[in-house]
Coordinates of C-alpha atoms in Angstrom, one line a residue:
X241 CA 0.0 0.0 0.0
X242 CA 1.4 3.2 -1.2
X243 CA 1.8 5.6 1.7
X244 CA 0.3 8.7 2.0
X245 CA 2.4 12.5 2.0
X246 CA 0.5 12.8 5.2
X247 CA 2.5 10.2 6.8
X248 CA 5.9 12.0 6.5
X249 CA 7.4 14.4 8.9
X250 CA 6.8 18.2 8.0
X251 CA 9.3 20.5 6.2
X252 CA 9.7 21.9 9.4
X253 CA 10.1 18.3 11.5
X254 CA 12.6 17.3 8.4
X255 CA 15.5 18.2 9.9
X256 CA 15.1 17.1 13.4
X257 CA 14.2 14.0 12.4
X258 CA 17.3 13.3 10.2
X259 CA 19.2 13.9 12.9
X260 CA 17.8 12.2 14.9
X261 CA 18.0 9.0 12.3
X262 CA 22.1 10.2 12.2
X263 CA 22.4 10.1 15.9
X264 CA 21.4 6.7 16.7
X265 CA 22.7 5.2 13.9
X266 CA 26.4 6.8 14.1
X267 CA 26.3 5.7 17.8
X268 CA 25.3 1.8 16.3
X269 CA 28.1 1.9 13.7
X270 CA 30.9 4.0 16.3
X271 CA 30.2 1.3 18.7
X272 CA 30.1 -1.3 16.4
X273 CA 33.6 -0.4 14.7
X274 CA 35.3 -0.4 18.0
X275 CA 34.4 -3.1 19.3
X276 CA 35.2 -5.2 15.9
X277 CA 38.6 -3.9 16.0
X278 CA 39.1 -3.8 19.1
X279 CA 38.4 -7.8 19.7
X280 CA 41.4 -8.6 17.1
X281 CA 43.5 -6.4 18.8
X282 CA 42.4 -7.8 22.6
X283 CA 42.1 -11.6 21.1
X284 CA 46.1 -10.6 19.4
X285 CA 47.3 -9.6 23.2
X286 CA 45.3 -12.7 24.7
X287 CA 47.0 -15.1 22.1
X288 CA 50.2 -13.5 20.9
X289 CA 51.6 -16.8 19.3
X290 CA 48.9 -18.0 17.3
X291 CA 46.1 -16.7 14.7
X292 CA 44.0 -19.8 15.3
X293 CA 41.9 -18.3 17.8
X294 CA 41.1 -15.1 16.2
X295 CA 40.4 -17.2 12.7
X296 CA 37.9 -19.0 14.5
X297 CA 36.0 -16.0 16.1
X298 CA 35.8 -14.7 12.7
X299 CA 34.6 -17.4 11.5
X300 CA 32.1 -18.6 13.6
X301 CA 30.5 -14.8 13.9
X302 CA 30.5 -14.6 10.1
X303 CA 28.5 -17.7 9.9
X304 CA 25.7 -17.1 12.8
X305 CA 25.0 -14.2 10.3
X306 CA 24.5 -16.6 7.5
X307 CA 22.8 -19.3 9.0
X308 CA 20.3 -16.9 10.9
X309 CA 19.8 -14.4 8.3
X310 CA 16.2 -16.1 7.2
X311 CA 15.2 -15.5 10.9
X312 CA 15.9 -11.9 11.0
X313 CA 15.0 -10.6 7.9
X314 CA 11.3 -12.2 8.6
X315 CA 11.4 -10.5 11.9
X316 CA 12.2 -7.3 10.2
X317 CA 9.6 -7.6 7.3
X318 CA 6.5 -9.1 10.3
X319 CA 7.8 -7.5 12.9
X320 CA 7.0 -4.0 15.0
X321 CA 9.9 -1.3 13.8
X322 CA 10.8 0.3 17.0
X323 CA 11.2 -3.0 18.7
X324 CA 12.7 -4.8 16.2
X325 CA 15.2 -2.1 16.3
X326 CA 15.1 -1.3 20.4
X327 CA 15.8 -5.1 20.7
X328 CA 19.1 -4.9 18.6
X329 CA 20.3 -2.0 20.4
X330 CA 20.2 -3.8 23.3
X331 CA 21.2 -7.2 22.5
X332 CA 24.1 -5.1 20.8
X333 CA 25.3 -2.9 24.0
X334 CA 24.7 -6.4 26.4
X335 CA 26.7 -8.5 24.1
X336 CA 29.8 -6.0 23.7
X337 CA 29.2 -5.6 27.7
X338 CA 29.3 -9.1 28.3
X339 CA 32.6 -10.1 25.7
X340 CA 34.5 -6.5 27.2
X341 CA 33.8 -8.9 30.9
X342 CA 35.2 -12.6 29.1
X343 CA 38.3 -10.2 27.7
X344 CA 39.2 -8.5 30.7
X345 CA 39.2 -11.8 32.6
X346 CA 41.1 -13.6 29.8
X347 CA 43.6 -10.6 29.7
X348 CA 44.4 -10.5 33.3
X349 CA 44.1 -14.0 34.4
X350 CA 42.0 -13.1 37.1
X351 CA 42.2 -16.1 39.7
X352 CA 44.8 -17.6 38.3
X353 CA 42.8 -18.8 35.1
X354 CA 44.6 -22.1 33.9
X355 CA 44.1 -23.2 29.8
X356 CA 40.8 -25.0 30.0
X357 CA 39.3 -22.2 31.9
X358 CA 40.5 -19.5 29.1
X359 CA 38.9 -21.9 26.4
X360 CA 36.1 -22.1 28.0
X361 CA 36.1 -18.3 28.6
X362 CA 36.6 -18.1 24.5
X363 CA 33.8 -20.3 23.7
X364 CA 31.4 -17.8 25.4
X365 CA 33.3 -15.1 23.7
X366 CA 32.5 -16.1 20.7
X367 CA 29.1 -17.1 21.3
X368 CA 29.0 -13.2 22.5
X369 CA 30.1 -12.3 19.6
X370 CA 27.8 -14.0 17.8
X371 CA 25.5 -12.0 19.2
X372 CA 26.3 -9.0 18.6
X373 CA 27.1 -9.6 15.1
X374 CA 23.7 -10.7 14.4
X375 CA 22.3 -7.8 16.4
X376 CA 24.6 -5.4 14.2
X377 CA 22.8 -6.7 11.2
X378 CA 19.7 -6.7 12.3
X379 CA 20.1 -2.8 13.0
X380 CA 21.6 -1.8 9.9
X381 CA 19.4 -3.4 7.9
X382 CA 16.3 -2.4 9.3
X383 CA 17.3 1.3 9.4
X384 CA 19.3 1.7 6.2
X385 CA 16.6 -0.7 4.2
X386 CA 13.7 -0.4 5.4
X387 CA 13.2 2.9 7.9
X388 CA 14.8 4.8 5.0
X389 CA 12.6 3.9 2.4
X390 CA 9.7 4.6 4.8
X391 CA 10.8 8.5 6.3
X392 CA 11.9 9.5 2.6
X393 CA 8.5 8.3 0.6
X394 CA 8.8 8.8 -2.6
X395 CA 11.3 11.6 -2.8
X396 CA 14.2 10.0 -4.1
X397 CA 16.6 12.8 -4.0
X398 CA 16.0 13.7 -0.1
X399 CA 16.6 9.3 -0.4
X400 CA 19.4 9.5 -2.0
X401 CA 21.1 12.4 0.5
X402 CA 20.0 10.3 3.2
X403 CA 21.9 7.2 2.0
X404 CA 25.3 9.4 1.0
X405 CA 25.0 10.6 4.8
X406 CA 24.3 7.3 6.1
X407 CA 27.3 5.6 4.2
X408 CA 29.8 8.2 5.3
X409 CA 28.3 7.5 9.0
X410 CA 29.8 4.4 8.1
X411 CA 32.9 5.3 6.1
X412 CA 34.0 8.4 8.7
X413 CA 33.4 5.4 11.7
X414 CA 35.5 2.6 10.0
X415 CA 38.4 4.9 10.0
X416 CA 38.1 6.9 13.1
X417 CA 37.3 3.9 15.6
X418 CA 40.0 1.6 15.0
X419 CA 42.8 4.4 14.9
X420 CA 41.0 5.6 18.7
X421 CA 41.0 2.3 19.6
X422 CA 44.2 1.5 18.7
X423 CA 45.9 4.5 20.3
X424 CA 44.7 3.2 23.5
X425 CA 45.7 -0.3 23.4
X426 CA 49.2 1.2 22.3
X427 CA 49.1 2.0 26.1
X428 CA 47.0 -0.5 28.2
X429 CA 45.4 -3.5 26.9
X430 CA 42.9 -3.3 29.8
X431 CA 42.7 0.3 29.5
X432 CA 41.1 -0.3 25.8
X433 CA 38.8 -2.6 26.9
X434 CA 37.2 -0.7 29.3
X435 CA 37.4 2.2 26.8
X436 CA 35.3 0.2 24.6
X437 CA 32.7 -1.0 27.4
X438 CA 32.5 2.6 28.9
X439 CA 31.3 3.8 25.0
X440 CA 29.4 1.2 24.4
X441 CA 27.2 2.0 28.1
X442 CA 27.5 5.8 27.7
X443 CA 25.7 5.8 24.6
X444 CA 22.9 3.0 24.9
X445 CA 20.1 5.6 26.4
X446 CA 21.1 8.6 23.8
X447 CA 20.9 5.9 20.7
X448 CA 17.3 4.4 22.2
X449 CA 15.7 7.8 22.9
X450 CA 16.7 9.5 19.1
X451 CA 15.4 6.3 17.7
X452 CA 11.9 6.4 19.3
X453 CA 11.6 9.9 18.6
X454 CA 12.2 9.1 15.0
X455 CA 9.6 6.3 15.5
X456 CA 6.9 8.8 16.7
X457 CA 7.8 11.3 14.5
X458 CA 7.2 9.3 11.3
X459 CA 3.2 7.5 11.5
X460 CA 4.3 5.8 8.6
X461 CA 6.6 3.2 10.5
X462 CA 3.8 2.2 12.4
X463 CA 3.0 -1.1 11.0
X464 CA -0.7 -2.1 11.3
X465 CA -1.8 -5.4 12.8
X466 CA -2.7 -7.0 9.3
X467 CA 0.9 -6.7 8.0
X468 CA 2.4 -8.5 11.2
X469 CA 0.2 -11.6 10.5
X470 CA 2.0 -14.7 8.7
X471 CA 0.6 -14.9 5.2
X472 CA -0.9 -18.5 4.5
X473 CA 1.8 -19.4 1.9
X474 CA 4.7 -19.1 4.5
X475 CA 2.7 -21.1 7.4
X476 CA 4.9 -24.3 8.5
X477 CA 3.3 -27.6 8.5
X478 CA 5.2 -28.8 11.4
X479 CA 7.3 -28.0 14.1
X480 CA 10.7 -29.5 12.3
X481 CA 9.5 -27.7 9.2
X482 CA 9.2 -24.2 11.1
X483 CA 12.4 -24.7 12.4
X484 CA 14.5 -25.0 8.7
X485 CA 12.1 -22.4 7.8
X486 CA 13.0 -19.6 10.4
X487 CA 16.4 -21.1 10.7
X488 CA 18.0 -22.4 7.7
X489 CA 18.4 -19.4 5.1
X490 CA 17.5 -21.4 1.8
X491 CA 13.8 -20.9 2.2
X492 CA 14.4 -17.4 1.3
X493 CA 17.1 -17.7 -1.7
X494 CA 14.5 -18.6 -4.5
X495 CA 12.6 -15.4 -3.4
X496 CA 16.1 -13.4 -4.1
X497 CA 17.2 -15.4 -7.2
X498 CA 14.2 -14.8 -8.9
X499 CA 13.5 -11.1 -7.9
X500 CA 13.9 -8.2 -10.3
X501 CA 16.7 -6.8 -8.0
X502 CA 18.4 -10.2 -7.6
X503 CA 21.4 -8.9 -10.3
X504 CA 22.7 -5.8 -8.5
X505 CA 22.5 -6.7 -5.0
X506 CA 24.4 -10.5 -5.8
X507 CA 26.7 -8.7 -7.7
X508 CA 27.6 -6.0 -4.7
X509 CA 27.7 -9.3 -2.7
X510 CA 30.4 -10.2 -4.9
X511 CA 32.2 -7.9 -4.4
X512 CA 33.1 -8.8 -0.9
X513 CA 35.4 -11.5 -2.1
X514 CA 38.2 -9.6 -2.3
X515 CA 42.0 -9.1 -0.8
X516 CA 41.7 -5.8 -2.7
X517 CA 41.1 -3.3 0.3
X518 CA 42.8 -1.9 3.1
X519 CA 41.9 -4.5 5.3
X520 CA 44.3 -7.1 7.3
X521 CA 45.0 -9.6 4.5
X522 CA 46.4 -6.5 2.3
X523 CA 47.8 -4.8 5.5
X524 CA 50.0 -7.9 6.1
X525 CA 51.1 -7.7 3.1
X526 CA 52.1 -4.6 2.4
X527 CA 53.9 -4.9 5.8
X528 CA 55.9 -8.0 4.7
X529 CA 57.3 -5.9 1.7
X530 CA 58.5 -3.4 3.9
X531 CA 55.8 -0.8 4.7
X532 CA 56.0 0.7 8.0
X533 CA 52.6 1.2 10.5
X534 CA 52.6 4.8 9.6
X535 CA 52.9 4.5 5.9
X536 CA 50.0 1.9 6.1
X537 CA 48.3 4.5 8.5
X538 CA 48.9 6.9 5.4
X539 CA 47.7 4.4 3.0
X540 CA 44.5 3.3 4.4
X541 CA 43.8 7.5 5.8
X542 CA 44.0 8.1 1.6
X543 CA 42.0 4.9 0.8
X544 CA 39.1 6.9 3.5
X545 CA 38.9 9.9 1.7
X546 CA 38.5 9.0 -1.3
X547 CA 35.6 6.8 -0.1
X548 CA 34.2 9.6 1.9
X549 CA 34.5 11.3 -1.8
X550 CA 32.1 8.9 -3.4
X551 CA 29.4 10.1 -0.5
X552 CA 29.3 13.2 -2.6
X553 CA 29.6 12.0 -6.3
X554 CA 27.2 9.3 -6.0
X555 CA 24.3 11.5 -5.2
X556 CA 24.9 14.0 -8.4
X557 CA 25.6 11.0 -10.4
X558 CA 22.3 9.7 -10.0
X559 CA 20.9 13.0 -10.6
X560 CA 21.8 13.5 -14.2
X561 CA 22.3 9.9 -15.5
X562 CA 19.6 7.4 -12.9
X563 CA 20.9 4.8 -10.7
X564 CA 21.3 2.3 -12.8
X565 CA 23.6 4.1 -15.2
X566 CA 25.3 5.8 -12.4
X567 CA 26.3 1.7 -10.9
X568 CA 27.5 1.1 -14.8
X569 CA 29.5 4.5 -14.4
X570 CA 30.9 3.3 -10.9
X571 CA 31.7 -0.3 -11.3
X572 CA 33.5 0.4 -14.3
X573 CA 35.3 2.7 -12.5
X574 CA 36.7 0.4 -10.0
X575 CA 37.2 -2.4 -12.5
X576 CA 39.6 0.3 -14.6
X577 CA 41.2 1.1 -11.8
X578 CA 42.2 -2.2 -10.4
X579 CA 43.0 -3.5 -13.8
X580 CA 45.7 -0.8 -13.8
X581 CA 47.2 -1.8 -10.3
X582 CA 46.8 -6.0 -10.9
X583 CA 48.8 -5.7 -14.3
X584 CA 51.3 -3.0 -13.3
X585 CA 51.8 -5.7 -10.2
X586 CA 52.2 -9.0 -12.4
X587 CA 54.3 -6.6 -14.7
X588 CA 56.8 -5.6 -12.2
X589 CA 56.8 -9.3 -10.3
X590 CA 58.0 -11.0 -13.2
X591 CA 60.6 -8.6 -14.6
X592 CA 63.6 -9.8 -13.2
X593 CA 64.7 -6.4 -11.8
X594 CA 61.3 -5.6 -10.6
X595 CA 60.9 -3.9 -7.5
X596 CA 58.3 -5.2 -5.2
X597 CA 57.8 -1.9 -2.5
X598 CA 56.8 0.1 -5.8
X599 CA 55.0 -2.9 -7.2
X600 CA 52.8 -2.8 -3.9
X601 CA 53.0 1.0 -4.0
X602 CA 51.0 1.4 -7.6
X603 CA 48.9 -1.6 -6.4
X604 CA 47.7 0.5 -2.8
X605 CA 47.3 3.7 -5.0
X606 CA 45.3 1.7 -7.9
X607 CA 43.3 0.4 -4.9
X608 CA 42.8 3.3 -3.0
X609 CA 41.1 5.2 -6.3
X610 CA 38.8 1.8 -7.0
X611 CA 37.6 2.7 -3.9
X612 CA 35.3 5.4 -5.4
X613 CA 33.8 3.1 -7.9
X614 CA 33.2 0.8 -5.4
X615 CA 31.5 2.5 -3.1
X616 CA 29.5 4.9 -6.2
X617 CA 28.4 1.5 -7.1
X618 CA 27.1 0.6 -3.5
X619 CA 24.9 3.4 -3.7
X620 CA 23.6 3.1 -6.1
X621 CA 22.6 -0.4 -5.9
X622 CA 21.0 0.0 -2.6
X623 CA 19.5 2.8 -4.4
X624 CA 17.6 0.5 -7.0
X625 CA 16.8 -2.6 -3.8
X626 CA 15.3 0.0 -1.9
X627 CA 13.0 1.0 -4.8
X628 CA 12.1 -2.4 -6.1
X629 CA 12.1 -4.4 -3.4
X630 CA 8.4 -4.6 -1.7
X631 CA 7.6 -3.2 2.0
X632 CA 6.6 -6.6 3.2
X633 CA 10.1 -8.4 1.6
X634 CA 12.8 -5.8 2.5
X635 CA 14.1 -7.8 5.5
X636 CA 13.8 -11.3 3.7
X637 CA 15.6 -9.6 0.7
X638 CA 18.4 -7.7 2.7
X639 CA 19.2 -10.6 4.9
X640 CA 19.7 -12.9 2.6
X641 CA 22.0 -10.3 0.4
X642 CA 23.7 -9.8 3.8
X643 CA 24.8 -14.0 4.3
X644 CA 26.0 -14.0 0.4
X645 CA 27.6 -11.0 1.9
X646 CA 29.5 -12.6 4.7
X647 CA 30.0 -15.9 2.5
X648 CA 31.9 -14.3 0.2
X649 CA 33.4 -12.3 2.5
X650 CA 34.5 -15.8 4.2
X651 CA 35.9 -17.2 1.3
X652 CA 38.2 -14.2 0.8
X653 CA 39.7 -15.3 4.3
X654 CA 40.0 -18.5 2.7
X655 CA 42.0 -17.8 0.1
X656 CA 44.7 -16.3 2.0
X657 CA 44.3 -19.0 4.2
X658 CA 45.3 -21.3 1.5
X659 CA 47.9 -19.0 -0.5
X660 CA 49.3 -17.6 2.7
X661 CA 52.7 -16.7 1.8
X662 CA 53.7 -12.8 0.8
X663 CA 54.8 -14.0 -2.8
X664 CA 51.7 -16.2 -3.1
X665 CA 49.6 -13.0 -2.7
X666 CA 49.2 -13.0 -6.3
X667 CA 46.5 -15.5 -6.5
X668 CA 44.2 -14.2 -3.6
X669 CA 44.4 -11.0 -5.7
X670 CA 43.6 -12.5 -9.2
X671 CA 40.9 -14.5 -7.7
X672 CA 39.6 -11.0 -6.0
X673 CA 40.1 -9.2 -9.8
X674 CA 38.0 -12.3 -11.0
X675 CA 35.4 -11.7 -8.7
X676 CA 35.5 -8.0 -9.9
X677 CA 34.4 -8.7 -13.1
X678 CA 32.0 -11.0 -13.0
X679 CA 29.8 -8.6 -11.1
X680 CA 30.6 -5.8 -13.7
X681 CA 29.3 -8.4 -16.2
X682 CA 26.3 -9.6 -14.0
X683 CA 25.4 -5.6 -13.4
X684 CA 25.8 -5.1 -17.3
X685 CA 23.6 -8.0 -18.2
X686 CA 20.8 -6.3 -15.4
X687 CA 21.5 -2.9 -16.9
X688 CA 21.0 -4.3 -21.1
X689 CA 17.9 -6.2 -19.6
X690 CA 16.2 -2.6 -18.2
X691 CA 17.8 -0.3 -21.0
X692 CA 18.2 -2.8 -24.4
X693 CA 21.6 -1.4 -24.6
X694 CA 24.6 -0.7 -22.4
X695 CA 26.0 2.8 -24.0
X696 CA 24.6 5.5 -25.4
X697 CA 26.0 5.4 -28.9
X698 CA 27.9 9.3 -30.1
X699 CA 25.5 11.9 -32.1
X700 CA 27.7 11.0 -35.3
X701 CA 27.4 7.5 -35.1
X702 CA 23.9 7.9 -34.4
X703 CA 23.6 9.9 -37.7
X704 CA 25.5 7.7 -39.7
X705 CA 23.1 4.5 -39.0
X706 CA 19.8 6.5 -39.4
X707 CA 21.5 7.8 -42.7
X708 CA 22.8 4.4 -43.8
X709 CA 19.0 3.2 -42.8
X710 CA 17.1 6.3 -44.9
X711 CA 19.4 5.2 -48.1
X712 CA 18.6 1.3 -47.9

């Protein structure tokens, strides 16, 4: 049911309420951030002699938020907003609370902890973590998907501002955290991870208030009683049946394969199966071929910019060319881009006098200005799911997106996993170059579907075929 203009906020109520929307939402990614990078660095000072544990924590928390994504993206779609949203808040700031108490006991040893005990302390760390990854989801999702769609109506450039804002919430967040973060742990351990539980409980209150105001100051996200009930189709026949259905995410897949949308959202999935980003598999590496902390520091502060950059150039892309052109504009973007860098790298590696610090050097740089095309093309497919996808889907839809997400974010791990040597970094990055273009051709086989053709042919080729047409 289309909703009415009534429903929106006033002019005058416009801006209060976008704030209010920023506030509670840059208080869920801040806290978020830290926390992420401050378990590695916590879980690194716990086990300083092996990565097994920390692979394992990733692990496991990527795949609670694959196996469970069915579950929460039908709560999402059935359930009530605020407390679908009020319940990850909290299951968020109890979980961080709760891993900040197994870490500080870990780090300290309090009592004299012997190896079993720290084990078993890390198994309910990582249940913890679980957790709060699931309730991380669970609130970006429902705000960015679905409470955005809802506030903004059918006014698609206040949607789109709203979206560049929200993403550099995000961008400015993953940047700023971990260096804060960081900064304290470069002095106490302990001190950092109170530091991240003294956040995470100062801001709890402040981030539930601005969201209920929001709530109340929308009708619109009110959700009547009729569109909470079950529709018959979904009903389970049986108790084992309703548990693979609200468990086991497959039930939702052939809904997402077969939507309209289905093309650009996998192929921003894909994306995520990548080495190509300043993250730790291309950290380590640059680090083996002799970059120092503060050059990487440099590196990844350049990488943030320019991201931060694609906030702005998004937007006014979609203005004058749509959103689908605008992705076609932006992925190919980040495919030139990286093309440059991967070839320049393979180049340089097997020229016998190559040098690998500028090899890696043109590679960071090549990868730093992909990251504009990458995130241009994130906007603006989240731009097309949030106008396609129907109200009473947009949890099943984003949910699912979000486990393809995390699977192929999962099997970037594992490529480094298995090519894990600095000079076998090669492969992890041509399969990530692969996985590049494979969306560019999935998004240009979505964009040829809508349009019939992929570029706009030149005013003098145009006059040539009508000519050549006229004279047969």
């Amino acid at each position: 049911m289309p909703l009415s203009h009534e429903s929106l906020p006033s002019t005058i109520n416009r801006t209060r309420t976008e704030w209010q929307l920023y506030t509670s939402h840059f208080l869920s990614m801040w806290n978020s951030r830290l926390f992420e990078f401050g378990a590695v660095l916590f879980l690194a000072s716990i086990f300083p002699s092996t990565l097994f544990p920390m692979s394992i924590y990733a692990l496991v928390r990527s795949l609670s938020a694959i196996l469970l994504a069915h579950a929460l993206g039908r709560w999402i779609d059935t359930g009530n907003r605020l407390t679908v949203v009020r319940v990850s808040i909290l299951g968020q700031r109890l979980a961080v609370a709760g891993s900040c108490g197994v870490l500080w006991a870990m780090e300290t040893r309090i009592g004299g902890l012997n190896a079993s005990r720290v084990n078993g302390l890390f198994v309910v760390l990582v249940a913890l973590a679980c957790v709060e990854k699931l309730c991380a989801t669970m609130n970006t999702i429902a705000v960015e998907r679905d409470w955005v769609v809802v506030i903004t109506n059918d006014d698609e450039d206040w949607r789109r501002a709203v979206n560049a804002r929200i993403r550099r919430i995000d961008l400015s967040c993953k940047l700023v955290g971990p260096l804060v973060i960081s900064l304290v742990a470069m002095m106490s351990t302990v001190v950092a991870i109170w530091t991240v539980l003294g956040m995470n409980m100062a801001s709890i209150f402040v981030e539930y208030i601005c969201i209920e105001k929001v709530y109340k100051s929308v009708p619109a996200l009110e959700r009547r009683a009729a569109d909470e009930e079950t529709p018959p189709d979904d009903q389970p026949t049986s108790r084992l049946s309703s548990f693979f259905t609200n468990i086991i995410p497959l039930s939702s897949v052939p809904f997402y394969i077969h939507h309209p949308a289905f093309l650009p959202s996998f192929s921003l999935s894909l994306l995520y199966l990548t080495v190509l980003s300043f993250s730790g598999q291309m950290i380590t590496y640059l680090m083996s071929v002799g970059y120092t902390p503060l050059y990487v520091g440099i590196a990844r502060t350049g990488s943030t910019i320019v991201e931060l950059s694609a906030t702005w150039a998004a937007p006014r892309l979609m203005r004058k060319i749509g959103p689908i052109r605008g992705g076609l504009w932006s992925i190919n973007w980040q495919m030139g881009y990286l093309a440059v860098g991967v070839c320049w790298y393979i180049v340089d590696m097997n020229n016998q006098s190559g040098n690998q610090l500028i090899s890696a050097t043109v590679l960071a740089i090549c990868v730093a200005f992909s990251r504009l095309g990458l995130w241009g093309y994130d906007l603006c497919a989240q731009n097309i799911v949030q106008d396609e996808v129907e109200a009473s889907h947009r949890g099943a839809f984003s949910t699912v997106e979000a486990a393809f997400q995390n699977l192929f974010e999962l099997l970037s791990f594992a490529s480094t996993m298995v090519f894990s040597r600095p000079e076998e970094f090669k492969w992890p990055m041509l399969i990530s170059i692969v996985a590049v273009y494979v969306s560019g051709i999935m998004y240009a086989v979505f964009l040829r579907s809508r349009r019939g053709h992929l570029f706009h042919a030149p005013p003098c080729l145009k006059g040539r075929s009508e000519g050549r047409i006229v004279l047969e």
